[in-house]
Amino acid sequence: MDVLYFAWVRERIGLPRERVETTAATVADLVAELMQREERYAAAFADLSALRVAVDQELSDFSASLEGVREVAIFPPMTGG
Amino acid sequence: MGVRVQSEPFDLGAEATAFAAGRSDAGAIVTFTGIVRDVEGGLLRMEIEHYPGMTEAAIAAIRAEAMTRWSLADCLVIHRHGSLAPGAPIMMVATAAAHRADAFAAAEFLMDYLKSRAPFWKKEITRGGASWVAAREADEEALDRW
């Protein structure tokens, strides 16, 4: 699936999007898997309470299932307006 | 169209005039415009990042919710992204209703939701460096009143 990052999450990880092959069942599982892979993910995802999630472009949460999902985005709380 | 996400500047006077034009169905039009504010002095640019695709859908959903909750003749949301100078308009909402209470309430609702439910992120570029604007707890709490 495609995993997208925005704002300081994007900067810490060092790329805006990537293709990830995973069998993770939930967003939380995916995040844990990425944190195991490399230090930059561990640094970016250290505090999950500071992060928000969208699944297929809909706001969701870390417990969301990844079954059939094409796109996951992880980012800080939004600051529009 | 009721939702526009764009990097180009917009003319708030022209937008308000066009929105109000020929609207004999509405006795009240409220507009709100958000401006790039230089909080501490020394702001060079404000960079606004967004999530193309989701941004438009999220704003359209917020707009549809406002149209459902209040008796509105129409409502408009414009939000910019990219690099903006201090003093530049970032975004605007306009609401048209038969009576002003609906128009004001819907405009406030739109603003509260756009602040923390539309995927935009602001970064301030100053002479001293760059920093991401943190979300305020008050912004999240503001949603509770709706």
Coordinates of C-alpha atoms in Angstrom, one line a residue:
Chain A
M1 CA 0.0 0.0 0.0
D2 CA 1.0 3.6 -0.3
V3 CA 2.0 5.3 2.9
L4 CA 2.1 9.1 3.0
Y5 CA 3.7 11.5 5.5
F6 CA 3.0 15.2 6.0
A7 CA 4.6 18.2 7.8
W8 CA 7.3 17.3 10.4
V9 CA 6.5 13.5 10.0
R10 CA 7.5 13.8 6.3
E11 CA 10.7 15.8 7.3
R12 CA 11.7 13.3 9.9
I13 CA 11.2 10.3 7.7
G14 CA 12.7 12.1 4.8
L15 CA 10.2 11.3 2.1
P16 CA 6.6 12.3 1.3
R17 CA 5.3 8.9 0.3
E18 CA 6.5 5.3 -0.2
R19 CA 5.2 1.9 -1.2
V20 CA 5.2 -0.5 1.7
E21 CA 4.6 -4.2 1.4
T22 CA 3.2 -5.4 4.7
T23 CA 0.9 -7.9 6.3
A24 CA 0.1 -5.6 9.2
A25 CA -3.6 -5.9 10.3
T26 CA -4.0 -2.3 11.6
V27 CA -2.4 1.1 11.3
A28 CA -0.8 0.6 14.8
D29 CA 0.7 -2.7 13.5
L30 CA 2.1 -0.9 10.5
V31 CA 3.6 1.8 12.6
A32 CA 5.2 -0.7 14.9
E33 CA 6.6 -2.6 11.9
L34 CA 8.1 0.6 10.4
M35 CA 9.6 1.6 13.8
Q36 CA 11.4 -1.7 13.9
R37 CA 12.8 -1.2 10.4
E38 CA 14.7 2.1 10.9
E39 CA 15.6 4.7 13.4
R40 CA 14.0 7.5 11.5
Y41 CA 10.6 5.9 11.8
A42 CA 11.1 5.2 15.5
A43 CA 11.9 8.9 15.9
A44 CA 8.9 10.1 13.9
F45 CA 6.4 7.8 15.6
A46 CA 7.8 8.0 19.1
D47 CA 4.7 9.7 20.5
L48 CA 1.5 8.4 18.8
S49 CA -0.6 10.9 20.7
A50 CA 1.1 13.6 18.6
L51 CA 0.0 12.0 15.4
R52 CA -3.2 11.6 13.4
V53 CA -4.1 9.0 10.7
A54 CA -6.1 9.0 7.5
V55 CA -7.1 5.7 5.8
D56 CA -8.0 6.0 2.2
Q57 CA -8.2 9.7 2.7
E58 CA -10.6 9.6 5.6
L59 CA -9.7 10.6 9.1
S60 CA -9.3 7.5 11.2
D61 CA -7.3 6.1 14.1
F62 CA -4.5 3.7 14.8
S63 CA -6.8 0.8 15.5
A64 CA -8.2 1.0 11.9
S65 CA -8.0 -2.2 9.9
L66 CA -5.8 -2.2 6.8
E67 CA -7.8 -4.8 5.0
G68 CA -8.4 -3.7 1.4
V69 CA -6.8 -0.3 2.1
R70 CA -4.8 1.4 -0.6
E71 CA -3.5 4.5 1.1
V72 CA -2.5 5.3 4.7
A73 CA -1.4 8.8 5.8
I74 CA 0.3 9.7 9.0
F75 CA 0.7 13.3 10.1
P76 CA 0.6 15.8 13.0
P77 CA -2.6 17.4 14.1
M78 CA -3.9 19.7 11.4
T79 CA -3.5 23.5 11.5
G80 CA -5.6 24.9 8.8
G81 CA -7.8 28.0 8.7
Chain B
M1 CA -18.3 25.5 -6.9
G2 CA -18.5 25.8 -3.1
V3 CA -15.0 24.5 -2.4
R4 CA -11.7 25.8 -3.8
V5 CA -8.2 24.7 -2.8
Q6 CA -5.6 26.7 -4.6
S7 CA -2.1 28.2 -4.4
E8 CA -3.2 31.4 -6.3
P9 CA -4.1 34.5 -4.3
F10 CA -7.8 35.4 -4.2
D11 CA -9.5 38.8 -4.1
L12 CA -11.8 38.7 -1.1
G13 CA -13.8 41.7 -2.2
A14 CA -14.4 40.2 -5.6
E15 CA -15.2 36.8 -4.1
A16 CA -17.7 38.3 -1.6
T17 CA -19.3 40.4 -4.4
A18 CA -19.7 37.4 -6.7
F19 CA -21.0 35.2 -3.8
A20 CA -23.6 37.9 -2.9
A21 CA -24.6 38.6 -6.5
G22 CA -28.2 38.1 -7.4
R23 CA -29.0 36.4 -4.1
S24 CA -32.5 37.6 -3.3
D25 CA -33.1 34.4 -1.4
A26 CA -30.7 35.4 1.4
G27 CA -31.1 38.4 3.7
A28 CA -27.8 37.7 5.4
I29 CA -24.3 37.1 4.1
V30 CA -21.4 36.5 6.4
T31 CA -17.8 36.3 5.3
F32 CA -14.7 35.4 7.3
T33 CA -11.1 35.8 6.0
G34 CA -8.0 34.3 7.6
I35 CA -4.8 36.3 7.2
V36 CA -1.2 35.2 7.6
R37 CA -0.3 36.8 10.9
D38 CA 3.2 37.7 12.0
V39 CA 2.9 36.8 15.7
E40 CA 6.3 37.6 17.0
G41 CA 7.8 39.8 14.3
G42 CA 10.3 38.6 11.7
L43 CA 8.0 36.2 9.8
L44 CA 9.2 35.9 6.2
R45 CA 6.8 33.4 4.8
M46 CA 4.1 31.0 5.9
E47 CA 4.2 27.6 4.0
I48 CA 1.0 25.7 3.9
E49 CA 1.2 22.0 3.1
H50 CA -1.9 20.0 2.3
Y51 CA -3.0 16.5 1.3
P52 CA -4.2 16.8 -2.3
G53 CA -7.4 14.7 -2.8
M54 CA -8.3 14.4 0.8
T55 CA -8.2 18.1 1.3
E56 CA -11.0 18.8 -1.2
A57 CA -13.1 15.8 0.1
A58 CA -12.7 16.8 3.7
I59 CA -13.7 20.4 3.1
A60 CA -16.7 19.3 0.9
A61 CA -17.8 17.1 3.8
I62 CA -17.6 19.9 6.3
R63 CA -19.4 22.2 3.9
A64 CA -22.2 19.6 3.3
E65 CA -22.5 19.2 7.1
A66 CA -23.0 23.0 7.5
M67 CA -25.6 23.0 4.7
T68 CA -27.5 20.3 6.5
R69 CA -27.3 21.8 10.0
W70 CA -28.4 25.3 9.1
S71 CA -30.8 26.8 6.7
L72 CA -28.3 28.1 4.2
A73 CA -28.9 29.3 0.7
D74 CA -25.2 28.7 -0.1
C75 CA -21.8 28.5 1.3
L76 CA -18.3 28.9 0.0
V77 CA -14.9 27.8 1.2
I78 CA -11.6 28.9 -0.3
H79 CA -8.3 27.7 1.2
R80 CA -4.8 28.4 -0.2
H81 CA -1.7 26.3 0.1
G82 CA 1.9 27.0 -0.8
S83 CA 4.1 29.9 0.2
L84 CA 2.3 33.0 1.6
A85 CA 3.6 36.4 2.6
P86 CA 2.6 38.0 6.0
G87 CA -0.6 39.8 5.5
A88 CA -1.8 37.6 2.7
P89 CA -5.3 36.1 2.8
I90 CA -5.0 32.3 3.6
M91 CA -8.6 31.3 3.4
M92 CA -12.1 32.6 3.4
V93 CA -15.6 31.3 4.1
A94 CA -18.9 32.9 3.1
T95 CA -22.3 31.8 4.1
A96 CA -25.7 33.0 2.8
A97 CA -28.9 32.5 4.8
A98 CA -32.3 34.0 5.2
H99 CA -31.4 35.3 8.6
R100 CA -28.1 36.3 10.1
A101 CA -28.1 33.8 13.0
D102 CA -27.7 30.9 10.6
A103 CA -25.1 32.7 8.5
F104 CA -22.9 33.5 11.6
A105 CA -23.3 30.1 13.2
A106 CA -22.5 28.2 10.0
A107 CA -19.4 30.4 9.4
E108 CA -18.1 29.7 12.9
F109 CA -18.8 26.0 12.5
L110 CA -16.9 26.0 9.2
M111 CA -14.0 27.8 10.7
D112 CA -13.8 25.5 13.7
Y113 CA -13.8 22.4 11.6
L114 CA -11.4 23.7 8.9
K115 CA -8.9 24.4 11.6
S116 CA -8.6 20.9 12.9
R117 CA -10.3 18.6 10.4
A118 CA -9.0 19.7 7.1
P119 CA -5.6 18.4 6.2
F120 CA -3.5 21.5 6.2
W121 CA -0.2 22.2 8.1
K122 CA 1.4 25.6 8.6
K123 CA 5.1 26.2 8.8
E124 CA 6.5 29.6 9.8
I125 CA 9.7 30.7 8.1
T126 CA 11.5 33.4 10.0
R127 CA 15.0 34.9 9.9
G128 CA 15.8 32.6 12.9
G129 CA 14.7 29.4 11.1
A130 CA 11.6 27.4 10.4
S131 CA 9.0 25.8 12.7
W132 CA 5.8 24.0 12.3
V133 CA 2.8 25.6 13.9
A134 CA 1.5 23.4 16.7
A135 CA -2.2 22.7 17.0
R136 CA -3.8 24.3 20.0
E137 CA -5.9 22.4 22.4
A138 CA -8.5 25.1 22.2
D139 CA -8.9 24.3 18.5
E140 CA -9.9 20.8 19.4
E141 CA -12.1 21.9 22.3
A142 CA -13.9 24.3 20.0
L143 CA -15.4 21.3 18.1
D144 CA -17.3 20.2 21.3
R145 CA -19.7 23.1 21.1
W146 CA -21.1 21.7 17.8

